Amino acid sequence: MAESLHPCQKLSYATGHYLNDLCASMWFTYFLLYFHSVLGFNSFYAGVLLMVGQVADGLCTPLVGYESDRQAGALRYGRRKTWHMIGTVSVIISFPFIFNPCLGCTENTPEWVGLIYFIPFIIVFQFGWAATQISHLALIPDLAKNEHDKVELTALRYAFTVLANIFVYAAAWLLLHFQLDETGSEHTHLGRQDIPIFRTLALIVVGTGALFSLLFHLGTKEKQSFQLLVETEEQQRDSLDEQTMHSNPPKQLLLWKDWLVEPSFYQVAVLYMCTRLIVNLSQTYIAVYLTNSLHLPKNYIATIPLVMYVSGFVSSFLMKPINKCMGRNITYFIGLLAIAVFSAWVALDPNLGVSVYGAAVILGSGSATILVTSLSMTADLIGPHSHSAAFVYGAMSFTDKVANGLAVVLIQSLHPCHTQLCCPACIPFYHWVMVTITGAVALVGALSLSSIMVWPIKVRICKVSTSSIQDTSWTPTSEESSTVST
């Protein structure tokens, strides 16, 4: 078996997405709540802003992936780390403006002015987020020396994702807990008085994330690509005539357009999209569900998400033995079962009360399980074709970002009232939103998983001789380590 990656390299790699994770935690959990309940935006306009961000991210992701695969990198710094640096700088300079009121605007300023003001910052932030995410994901096949390393890097990456969410929610809880009004009594409901809380939280997020990004760039050593692999492959195909290719076929490189004719590419894309819809939409609407449907104090918007991600963090350590014993498919199915239990619990009990903590544990564990497993399946699909890994991750991310944006706009357009103060119809609305975005999407995810079990995932264009990769154990056998014959 090939030697394993050094632990320091693994840890250094895992810190590279921490800034993105911190920002994503604020974006998905507090964006709608901040723009609607704090700044007083129309609920539909708040949804439009979130959709603009998701669509911008979705469009940038495959483009960044394509460019990352074909460019050698600036000053021999590495093609992945170059894009990671560009993305990090873009996030740092744009994110604080999103969670800060429109400069020069007042409460009487028309909402469309604020809409135009925030869109450029959101687009720059989402471009930077996409560049950082795709370059970081594409490093997994480049850095990993065996299948065990791939899965361990993915698990460590998610562990830091959970830690980032825990950090954000703990900081939010502290800021909300110590916030006092002029008379010394704590505010119970969100309003414009909470603007400094979110501004401070955004600055803490950017400062902490920038430090971890620095650690990533100092400690991660990317393999230098001395040649553009795509150009090499095209030259091979042009220079060899048909007779030579039949008699002595060259070793092929999988180009971005080759992935588009792979059925397994679409199987994994649908599964990944369902996974992200469950994880992101539940994170987006948990805060408004707690405040508008359950009428819980505003400190719950920090404590409940915190419980979710602590349970997810614990679950991430259990996935290795579960995957080793049962395989990818069953592990993912167990996660879907947990999501279905949460959906049923919320549907049957409109007034959860204290039991919302138990439901949060189940949702957090299920979300962690399906997210880590779907990322491992994507890495398995890429296999030895790491030269086009960024495009694959970009395409997967494109499906989930666009789907998330459209889903949010659809939900917000169905909102019974559009003012800052919700009417009684809002109470059941967000209750059924939470049920639908977990239960219904989990059902679609189960159908997608069934297709993978019936038609196993294989890369066919290069005649990959492995057995089906979707249900491999956590540690490959010696036979599975020798994967490709072209």
Short mmCIF file of C-alpha atoms in Angstrom, two decimals:
data_model
loop_
_atom_site.label_atom_id
_atom_site.label_comp_id
_atom_site.label_asym_id
_atom_site.label_seq_id
_atom_site.Cartn_x
_atom_site.Cartn_y
_atom_site.Cartn_z
CA MET A 1 0.00 0.00 0.00
CA ALA A 2 1.25 3.51 -0.81
CA GLU A 3 2.58 5.62 2.03
CA SER A 4 0.14 7.93 3.77
CA LEU A 5 0.17 11.71 3.74
CA HIS A 6 1.97 13.30 6.68
CA PRO A 7 -0.40 14.31 9.54
CA CYS A 8 0.84 17.91 9.48
CA GLN A 9 -0.03 18.13 5.78
CA LYS A 10 -3.51 16.76 6.50
CA LEU A 11 -4.09 19.26 9.29
CA SER A 12 -2.75 22.14 7.23
CA TYR A 13 -5.02 21.21 4.34
CA ALA A 14 -8.06 21.05 6.63
CA THR A 15 -7.59 24.70 7.68
CA GLY A 16 -7.84 25.94 4.09
CA HIS A 17 -11.63 26.07 3.96
CA TYR A 18 -12.18 27.48 7.44
CA LEU A 19 -12.80 31.05 6.24
CA ASN A 20 -15.35 29.81 3.72
CA ASP A 21 -17.04 27.70 6.39
CA LEU A 22 -17.28 30.61 8.81
CA CYS A 23 -18.80 32.86 6.14
CA ALA A 24 -21.14 30.12 4.91
CA SER A 25 -22.41 29.59 8.44
CA MET A 26 -23.40 33.24 8.72
CA TRP A 27 -24.69 33.35 5.15
CA PHE A 28 -27.05 30.39 5.35
CA THR A 29 -28.16 30.76 8.98
CA TYR A 30 -28.52 34.51 9.39
CA PHE A 31 -28.82 36.08 5.92
CA LEU A 32 -32.63 35.94 5.60
CA LEU A 33 -33.10 36.69 9.29
CA TYR A 34 -30.74 39.69 9.13
CA PHE A 35 -32.17 41.28 5.99
CA HIS A 36 -35.82 40.66 6.87
CA SER A 37 -36.02 40.94 10.67
CA VAL A 38 -33.10 43.30 11.35
CA LEU A 39 -32.80 45.57 8.29
CA GLY A 40 -36.53 45.32 7.55
CA PHE A 41 -36.27 44.21 3.89
CA ASN A 42 -39.33 42.77 2.19
CA SER A 43 -39.16 38.96 2.62
CA PHE A 44 -39.20 38.48 -1.17
CA TYR A 45 -36.38 40.99 -1.70
CA ALA A 46 -34.33 39.21 0.96
CA GLY A 47 -34.90 35.97 -0.93
CA VAL A 48 -33.89 37.62 -4.22
CA LEU A 49 -30.60 38.78 -2.70
CA LEU A 50 -29.86 35.29 -1.45
CA MET A 51 -30.74 33.85 -4.86
CA VAL A 52 -28.43 36.34 -6.60
CA GLY A 53 -25.62 35.09 -4.39
CA GLN A 54 -26.39 31.44 -5.03
CA VAL A 55 -26.69 31.89 -8.80
CA ALA A 56 -23.47 33.93 -8.92
CA ASP A 57 -21.74 31.19 -6.95
CA GLY A 58 -23.22 28.52 -9.20
CA LEU A 59 -22.05 30.26 -12.38
CA CYS A 60 -18.58 31.06 -11.05
CA THR A 61 -17.96 27.56 -9.71
CA PRO A 62 -17.64 25.58 -12.99
CA LEU A 63 -15.79 28.47 -14.66
CA VAL A 64 -13.27 28.64 -11.83
CA GLY A 65 -13.00 24.85 -11.95
CA TYR A 66 -12.28 24.89 -15.68
CA GLU A 67 -9.66 27.65 -15.37
CA SER A 68 -8.09 25.99 -12.35
CA ASP A 69 -7.66 22.76 -14.30
CA ARG A 70 -6.03 24.38 -17.32
CA GLN A 71 -3.81 27.05 -15.72
CA ALA A 72 -0.42 26.21 -14.23
CA GLY A 73 -0.60 28.82 -11.45
CA ALA A 74 1.14 32.16 -10.87
CA LEU A 75 4.90 32.17 -10.32
CA ARG A 76 5.01 28.40 -9.83
CA TYR A 77 2.86 28.81 -6.72
CA GLY A 78 0.52 26.00 -7.76
CA ARG A 79 -2.67 26.19 -9.81
CA ARG A 80 -4.95 25.28 -6.90
CA LYS A 81 -3.30 27.53 -4.30
CA THR A 82 -3.24 30.47 -6.72
CA TRP A 83 -7.01 30.34 -7.12
CA HIS A 84 -7.39 29.75 -3.39
CA MET A 85 -5.47 32.97 -2.70
CA ILE A 86 -7.59 34.96 -5.19
CA GLY A 87 -10.76 33.63 -3.60
CA THR A 88 -9.60 34.34 -0.05
CA VAL A 89 -8.80 37.99 -0.81
CA SER A 90 -12.18 38.45 -2.53
CA VAL A 91 -14.05 37.05 0.48
CA ILE A 92 -12.12 39.18 2.99
CA ILE A 93 -12.77 42.48 1.20
CA SER A 94 -16.47 41.89 0.47
CA PHE A 95 -18.07 39.89 3.28
CA PRO A 96 -18.08 42.59 6.01
CA PHE A 97 -20.13 44.90 3.75
CA ILE A 98 -22.92 42.31 3.44
CA PHE A 99 -23.64 42.27 7.18
CA ASN A 100 -23.43 46.03 7.50
CA PRO A 101 -26.23 48.49 6.61
CA CYS A 102 -26.15 50.32 3.30
CA LEU A 103 -23.73 53.24 3.67
CA GLY A 104 -25.61 56.51 3.38
CA CYS A 105 -29.05 54.84 3.58
CA THR A 106 -31.69 55.56 6.21
CA GLU A 107 -34.85 53.75 7.29
CA ASN A 108 -36.77 55.82 4.71
CA THR A 109 -34.50 54.90 1.79
CA PRO A 110 -36.38 52.84 -0.87
CA GLU A 111 -35.64 49.13 -0.68
CA TRP A 112 -34.55 48.95 -4.33
CA VAL A 113 -31.62 51.24 -3.48
CA GLY A 114 -30.43 48.81 -0.86
CA LEU A 115 -30.99 45.95 -3.30
CA ILE A 116 -28.65 47.57 -5.86
CA TYR A 117 -26.12 48.46 -3.16
CA PHE A 118 -25.71 44.93 -1.79
CA ILE A 119 -25.65 43.00 -5.09
CA PRO A 120 -22.02 43.86 -6.10
CA PHE A 121 -20.67 42.87 -2.68
CA ILE A 122 -22.63 39.63 -2.79
CA ILE A 123 -21.33 38.76 -6.26
CA VAL A 124 -17.69 39.45 -5.31
CA PHE A 125 -18.12 37.41 -2.13
CA GLN A 126 -19.66 34.47 -3.99
CA PHE A 127 -16.94 34.53 -6.65
CA GLY A 128 -14.32 34.41 -3.93
CA TRP A 129 -16.18 31.69 -2.05
CA ALA A 130 -16.43 29.58 -5.22
CA ALA A 131 -12.74 30.04 -6.08
CA THR A 132 -11.69 29.00 -2.58
CA GLN A 133 -14.07 26.05 -2.39
CA ILE A 134 -13.25 24.50 -5.75
CA SER A 135 -9.49 24.92 -5.47
CA HIS A 136 -9.56 23.42 -1.98
CA LEU A 137 -11.69 20.44 -3.01
CA ALA A 138 -9.55 19.83 -6.10
CA LEU A 139 -6.49 19.50 -3.89
CA ILE A 140 -7.84 16.27 -2.36
CA PRO A 141 -6.99 14.03 -5.35
CA ASP A 142 -3.73 15.94 -5.86
CA LEU A 143 -2.52 15.55 -2.27
CA ALA A 144 -3.90 12.11 -1.37
CA LYS A 145 -1.52 9.20 -1.89
CA ASN A 146 -4.16 6.48 -1.47
CA GLU A 147 -7.92 6.04 -1.05
CA HIS A 148 -7.64 6.17 2.73
CA ASP A 149 -6.06 9.63 2.49
CA LYS A 150 -8.90 10.87 0.27
CA VAL A 151 -11.54 9.91 2.78
CA GLU A 152 -9.52 11.17 5.74
CA LEU A 153 -8.93 14.55 4.08
CA THR A 154 -12.66 14.80 3.37
CA ALA A 155 -13.53 13.90 6.96
CA LEU A 156 -11.00 16.38 8.37
CA ARG A 157 -12.32 19.04 6.03
CA TYR A 158 -15.83 18.46 7.34
CA ALA A 159 -14.61 18.38 10.94
CA PHE A 160 -13.26 21.91 10.43
CA THR A 161 -16.58 22.85 8.81
CA VAL A 162 -18.35 21.76 11.98
CA LEU A 163 -15.84 23.58 14.17
CA ALA A 164 -16.39 26.73 12.10
CA ASN A 165 -20.14 26.53 12.61
CA ILE A 166 -19.67 25.91 16.32
CA PHE A 167 -17.40 28.96 16.50
CA VAL A 168 -19.92 31.20 14.71
CA TYR A 169 -22.88 30.08 16.83
CA ALA A 170 -20.90 30.32 20.08
CA ALA A 171 -19.77 33.84 19.16
CA ALA A 172 -23.34 34.80 18.20
CA TRP A 173 -24.65 33.44 21.49
CA LEU A 174 -22.12 35.44 23.47
CA LEU A 175 -22.87 38.63 21.55
CA LEU A 176 -26.64 38.20 21.95
CA HIS A 177 -26.35 37.13 25.58
CA PHE A 178 -24.47 40.24 26.65
CA GLN A 179 -26.48 42.66 24.55
CA LEU A 180 -28.45 44.98 26.81
CA ASP A 181 -30.72 47.88 25.97
CA GLU A 182 -30.41 51.30 27.52
CA THR A 183 -32.42 50.31 30.59
CA GLY A 184 -30.36 47.19 31.20
CA SER A 185 -32.99 44.66 30.08
CA GLU A 186 -32.25 42.17 27.34
CA HIS A 187 -34.00 42.46 23.98
CA THR A 188 -36.15 39.43 23.26
CA HIS A 189 -36.91 39.93 19.56
CA LEU A 190 -34.69 40.89 16.67
CA GLY A 191 -34.71 44.42 15.26
CA ARG A 192 -32.46 47.25 14.04
CA GLN A 193 -30.90 47.42 17.50
CA ASP A 194 -29.15 44.15 16.61
CA ILE A 195 -27.20 45.61 13.65
CA PRO A 196 -23.98 46.00 15.72
CA ILE A 197 -24.22 42.34 16.75
CA PHE A 198 -24.12 41.07 13.16
CA ARG A 199 -21.49 43.65 12.12
CA THR A 200 -19.19 42.55 14.94
CA LEU A 201 -19.82 38.89 14.18
CA ALA A 202 -18.89 39.40 10.50
CA LEU A 203 -15.62 41.11 11.45
CA ILE A 204 -14.76 38.30 13.89
CA VAL A 205 -15.48 35.76 11.17
CA VAL A 206 -13.26 37.45 8.58
CA GLY A 207 -10.38 38.03 10.99
CA THR A 208 -10.34 34.47 12.30
CA GLY A 209 -10.78 32.94 8.86
CA ALA A 210 -7.93 35.00 7.40
CA LEU A 211 -5.57 33.61 10.06
CA PHE A 212 -6.49 30.01 9.22
CA SER A 213 -6.09 30.71 5.48
CA LEU A 214 -2.57 31.93 6.18
CA LEU A 215 -1.80 28.66 8.00
CA PHE A 216 -3.09 26.73 4.99
CA HIS A 217 -0.88 28.56 2.52
CA LEU A 218 2.18 28.24 4.71
CA GLY A 219 1.75 24.54 5.47
CA THR A 220 0.27 22.98 2.32
CA LYS A 221 2.65 22.00 -0.44
CA GLU A 222 0.99 21.55 -3.81
CA LYS A 223 2.52 19.37 -6.49
CA GLN A 224 3.98 21.56 -9.21
CA SER A 225 2.46 20.96 -12.61
CA PHE A 226 5.27 21.43 -15.15
CA GLN A 227 2.92 21.19 -18.12
CA LEU A 228 -0.71 21.87 -18.93
CA LEU A 229 -2.22 18.41 -19.00
CA VAL A 230 -5.13 19.41 -21.17
CA GLU A 231 -2.89 20.72 -23.94
CA THR A 232 -0.79 17.58 -23.75
CA GLU A 233 -3.82 15.39 -24.19
CA GLU A 234 -5.08 17.36 -27.17
CA GLN A 235 -1.66 17.19 -28.82
CA GLN A 236 -1.64 13.43 -28.27
CA ARG A 237 -5.01 13.04 -29.93
CA ASP A 238 -4.04 15.23 -32.90
CA SER A 239 -0.62 13.68 -33.55
CA LEU A 240 -1.59 10.00 -33.48
CA ASP A 241 -3.44 8.58 -36.46
CA GLU A 242 -6.32 6.18 -36.07
CA GLN A 243 -4.26 3.08 -36.90
CA THR A 244 -1.64 3.85 -34.26
CA MET A 245 -4.28 4.49 -31.63
CA HIS A 246 -5.88 1.10 -32.32
CA SER A 247 -2.59 -0.77 -32.21
CA ASN A 248 -1.05 1.04 -29.25
CA PRO A 249 -3.55 3.39 -27.60
CA PRO A 250 -2.04 6.21 -25.48
CA LYS A 251 -2.91 6.79 -21.87
CA GLN A 252 -5.92 9.08 -21.95
CA LEU A 253 -6.65 12.12 -19.83
CA LEU A 254 -10.27 12.80 -18.98
CA LEU A 255 -11.17 16.28 -20.25
CA TRP A 256 -14.08 18.36 -18.95
CA LYS A 257 -16.20 17.52 -22.02
CA ASP A 258 -15.59 13.80 -21.45
CA TRP A 259 -17.31 14.02 -18.08
CA LEU A 260 -20.48 15.29 -19.77
CA VAL A 261 -21.04 11.91 -21.47
CA GLU A 262 -20.49 9.90 -18.29
CA PRO A 263 -23.80 8.65 -16.80
CA SER A 264 -22.20 8.33 -13.36
CA PHE A 265 -21.36 12.04 -13.46
CA TYR A 266 -25.08 12.86 -13.45
CA GLN A 267 -25.91 10.24 -10.82
CA VAL A 268 -23.48 11.77 -8.36
CA ALA A 269 -24.57 15.32 -9.31
CA VAL A 270 -28.21 14.61 -8.41
CA LEU A 271 -27.23 12.96 -5.13
CA TYR A 272 -24.93 15.86 -4.24
CA MET A 273 -27.62 18.40 -5.12
CA CYS A 274 -30.16 16.68 -2.84
CA THR A 275 -27.60 16.55 -0.05
CA ARG A 276 -26.84 20.24 -0.28
CA LEU A 277 -30.51 21.18 -0.52
CA ILE A 278 -31.19 19.38 2.77
CA VAL A 279 -28.13 20.77 4.55
CA ASN A 280 -28.26 24.35 3.26
CA LEU A 281 -32.02 24.94 3.32
CA SER A 282 -32.42 23.48 6.81
CA GLN A 283 -29.61 25.76 7.95
CA THR A 284 -31.20 28.73 6.18
CA TYR A 285 -34.67 28.29 7.66
CA ILE A 286 -33.92 26.89 11.13
CA ALA A 287 -33.48 30.41 12.58
CA VAL A 288 -36.75 31.82 11.19
CA TYR A 289 -38.52 28.58 12.18
CA LEU A 290 -37.35 29.01 15.76
CA THR A 291 -38.35 32.69 15.99
CA ASN A 292 -41.54 32.80 13.88
CA SER A 293 -43.08 29.34 14.32
CA LEU A 294 -41.91 28.27 17.79
CA HIS A 295 -41.69 31.87 19.15
CA LEU A 296 -38.49 31.11 21.01
CA PRO A 297 -36.22 33.92 22.31
CA LYS A 298 -33.57 35.13 19.90
CA ASN A 299 -30.72 33.42 21.76
CA TYR A 300 -32.10 30.14 20.37
CA ILE A 301 -30.90 31.15 16.89
CA ALA A 302 -27.41 30.48 18.25
CA THR A 303 -27.97 27.57 20.66
CA ILE A 304 -30.03 25.28 18.39
CA PRO A 305 -27.67 25.51 15.38
CA LEU A 306 -24.82 24.99 17.86
CA VAL A 307 -26.42 21.75 19.06
CA MET A 308 -26.88 20.65 15.44
CA TYR A 309 -23.23 21.08 14.60
CA VAL A 310 -21.88 19.59 17.82
CA SER A 311 -23.89 16.44 17.03
CA GLY A 312 -22.59 16.60 13.46
CA PHE A 313 -19.04 16.88 14.73
CA VAL A 314 -19.46 13.78 16.89
CA SER A 315 -21.06 11.91 13.99
CA SER A 316 -18.11 12.67 11.70
CA PHE A 317 -15.89 10.47 13.89
CA LEU A 318 -18.33 7.54 13.64
CA MET A 319 -18.45 7.54 9.85
CA LYS A 320 -15.13 5.82 9.29
CA PRO A 321 -16.06 2.53 11.08
CA ILE A 322 -19.65 2.63 9.74
CA ASN A 323 -18.42 3.13 6.19
CA LYS A 324 -15.83 0.40 6.59
CA CYS A 325 -18.41 -2.10 7.80
CA MET A 326 -21.38 -1.18 5.62
CA GLY A 327 -20.06 0.80 2.64
CA ARG A 328 -20.91 4.19 1.16
CA ASN A 329 -24.49 3.40 0.14
CA ILE A 330 -25.70 2.14 3.51
CA THR A 331 -23.92 4.96 5.33
CA TYR A 332 -25.71 7.52 3.18
CA PHE A 333 -29.02 5.70 3.69
CA ILE A 334 -28.59 5.85 7.48
CA GLY A 335 -28.14 9.60 7.19
CA LEU A 336 -31.32 9.89 5.12
CA LEU A 337 -33.22 7.91 7.76
CA ALA A 338 -32.14 10.42 10.42
CA ILE A 339 -33.35 13.30 8.21
CA ALA A 340 -36.69 11.53 7.70
CA VAL A 341 -37.09 11.05 11.47
CA PHE A 342 -36.52 14.77 12.02
CA SER A 343 -39.07 15.65 9.34
CA ALA A 344 -41.69 13.32 10.85
CA TRP A 345 -41.04 14.66 14.35
CA VAL A 346 -41.52 18.29 13.27
CA ALA A 347 -44.63 17.40 11.23
CA LEU A 348 -46.32 15.57 14.11
CA ASP A 349 -45.42 18.07 16.84
CA PRO A 350 -45.97 21.72 15.81
CA ASN A 351 -44.97 22.92 19.31
CA LEU A 352 -41.70 21.17 20.03
CA GLY A 353 -40.70 23.22 23.07
CA VAL A 354 -37.64 21.83 24.84
CA SER A 355 -37.69 18.74 22.62
CA VAL A 356 -36.39 20.94 19.78
CA TYR A 357 -32.93 20.12 21.15
CA GLY A 358 -33.49 16.40 20.49
CA ALA A 359 -34.72 17.14 16.98
CA ALA A 360 -31.65 19.31 16.38
CA VAL A 361 -29.34 16.44 17.37
CA ILE A 362 -31.01 14.13 14.86
CA LEU A 363 -30.92 16.72 12.07
CA GLY A 364 -27.27 17.57 12.74
CA SER A 365 -26.19 13.92 12.76
CA GLY A 366 -28.08 13.10 9.58
CA SER A 367 -26.81 16.17 7.74
CA ALA A 368 -23.20 15.40 8.65
CA THR A 369 -23.54 11.80 7.51
CA ILE A 370 -24.98 12.51 4.07
CA LEU A 371 -22.66 15.46 3.42
CA VAL A 372 -19.41 13.64 4.18
CA THR A 373 -20.55 10.53 2.30
CA SER A 374 -21.61 12.47 -0.81
CA LEU A 375 -18.24 14.27 -0.90
CA SER A 376 -16.46 10.92 -0.59
CA MET A 377 -18.54 9.57 -3.48
CA THR A 378 -17.52 12.57 -5.59
CA ALA A 379 -13.84 12.00 -4.79
CA ASP A 380 -14.30 8.32 -5.70
CA LEU A 381 -15.89 9.27 -9.02
CA ILE A 382 -12.88 11.44 -9.89
CA GLY A 383 -10.48 8.65 -8.93
CA PRO A 384 -7.11 9.05 -10.69
CA HIS A 385 -8.39 11.85 -12.98
CA SER A 386 -7.28 14.62 -10.61
CA HIS A 387 -6.27 16.93 -13.49
CA SER A 388 -9.96 17.65 -14.14
CA ALA A 389 -11.10 17.42 -10.51
CA ALA A 390 -11.89 21.14 -10.22
CA PHE A 391 -14.36 20.95 -13.11
CA VAL A 392 -16.15 17.99 -11.53
CA TYR A 393 -16.44 19.70 -8.16
CA GLY A 394 -17.47 22.90 -9.90
CA ALA A 395 -20.22 21.19 -11.84
CA MET A 396 -21.50 19.46 -8.70
CA SER A 397 -21.52 22.75 -6.84
CA PHE A 398 -23.29 24.48 -9.75
CA THR A 399 -26.29 22.17 -9.42
CA ASP A 400 -26.62 22.71 -5.69
CA LYS A 401 -26.10 26.50 -5.72
CA VAL A 402 -28.68 27.16 -8.45
CA ALA A 403 -31.14 24.72 -6.89
CA ASN A 404 -30.72 26.39 -3.49
CA GLY A 405 -31.24 29.85 -4.90
CA LEU A 406 -34.37 28.90 -6.83
CA ALA A 407 -35.77 27.04 -3.81
CA VAL A 408 -35.30 30.06 -1.54
CA VAL A 409 -37.00 32.44 -3.99
CA LEU A 410 -39.89 30.00 -4.42
CA ILE A 411 -40.34 29.68 -0.66
CA GLN A 412 -40.10 33.44 -0.10
CA SER A 413 -42.59 34.13 -2.90
CA LEU A 414 -45.08 31.88 -1.08
CA HIS A 415 -44.57 33.74 2.20
CA PRO A 416 -47.99 34.84 3.53
CA CYS A 417 -46.81 38.35 4.43
CA HIS A 418 -43.90 40.50 3.30
CA THR A 419 -43.60 42.98 6.16
CA GLN A 420 -41.01 42.92 8.93
CA LEU A 421 -43.64 41.93 11.51
CA CYS A 422 -45.05 38.52 10.67
CA CYS A 423 -48.76 37.74 10.73
CA PRO A 424 -50.35 34.61 12.33
CA ALA A 425 -50.12 32.82 8.97
CA CYS A 426 -46.33 32.81 9.31
CA ILE A 427 -46.49 30.37 12.23
CA PRO A 428 -47.54 27.27 10.24
CA PHE A 429 -45.71 28.47 7.11
CA TYR A 430 -42.15 28.00 8.40
CA HIS A 431 -43.24 24.86 10.23
CA TRP A 432 -44.16 23.18 6.94
CA VAL A 433 -41.13 24.66 5.21
CA MET A 434 -38.90 22.74 7.63
CA VAL A 435 -40.90 19.56 7.06
CA THR A 436 -40.77 19.85 3.26
CA ILE A 437 -37.11 20.78 2.80
CA THR A 438 -36.03 17.80 4.88
CA GLY A 439 -38.63 15.09 4.22
CA ALA A 440 -39.44 15.70 0.55
CA VAL A 441 -35.84 16.28 -0.54
CA ALA A 442 -34.72 13.23 1.46
CA LEU A 443 -37.18 11.17 -0.58
CA VAL A 444 -35.64 12.43 -3.83
CA GLY A 445 -32.20 11.67 -2.41
CA ALA A 446 -33.31 8.12 -1.63
CA LEU A 447 -34.46 7.64 -5.24
CA SER A 448 -31.10 8.93 -6.47
CA LEU A 449 -29.29 6.55 -4.13
CA SER A 450 -31.41 3.68 -5.47
CA SER A 451 -30.27 4.45 -9.01
CA ILE A 452 -26.65 4.25 -7.87
CA MET A 453 -27.28 0.88 -6.27
CA VAL A 454 -28.92 -0.45 -9.45
CA TRP A 455 -26.44 1.13 -11.92
CA PRO A 456 -23.07 1.26 -10.11
CA ILE A 457 -20.86 4.29 -10.55
CA LYS A 458 -18.08 3.71 -13.08
CA VAL A 459 -16.00 5.94 -15.33
CA ARG A 460 -16.51 4.23 -18.67
CA ILE A 461 -14.72 6.42 -21.19
CA CYS A 462 -11.25 5.39 -20.03
CA LYS A 463 -12.20 1.76 -19.43
CA VAL A 464 -11.57 1.99 -15.70
CA SER A 465 -11.28 -1.57 -14.46
CA THR A 466 -12.29 -1.03 -10.87
CA SER A 467 -15.31 -2.58 -9.28
CA SER A 468 -18.16 -0.19 -8.56
CA ILE A 469 -16.82 2.62 -6.43
CA GLN A 470 -19.97 3.78 -4.73
CA ASP A 471 -19.97 1.08 -2.09
CA THR A 472 -16.27 0.63 -1.42
CA SER A 473 -15.02 0.16 2.10
CA TRP A 474 -13.19 2.89 3.91
CA THR A 475 -9.81 1.19 3.48
CA PRO A 476 -9.22 -0.30 0.00
CA THR A 477 -7.85 -3.76 -0.54
CA SER A 478 -4.60 -4.33 -2.37
CA GLU A 479 -6.53 -5.26 -5.52
CA GLU A 480 -8.55 -2.03 -5.35
CA SER A 481 -5.42 0.06 -5.02
CA SER A 482 -4.48 -0.80 -8.60
CA THR A 483 -7.41 0.93 -10.25
CA VAL A 484 -6.84 1.96 -13.84
CA SER A 485 -5.90 0.16 -17.05
CA THR A 486 -6.25 2.33 -20.14
#
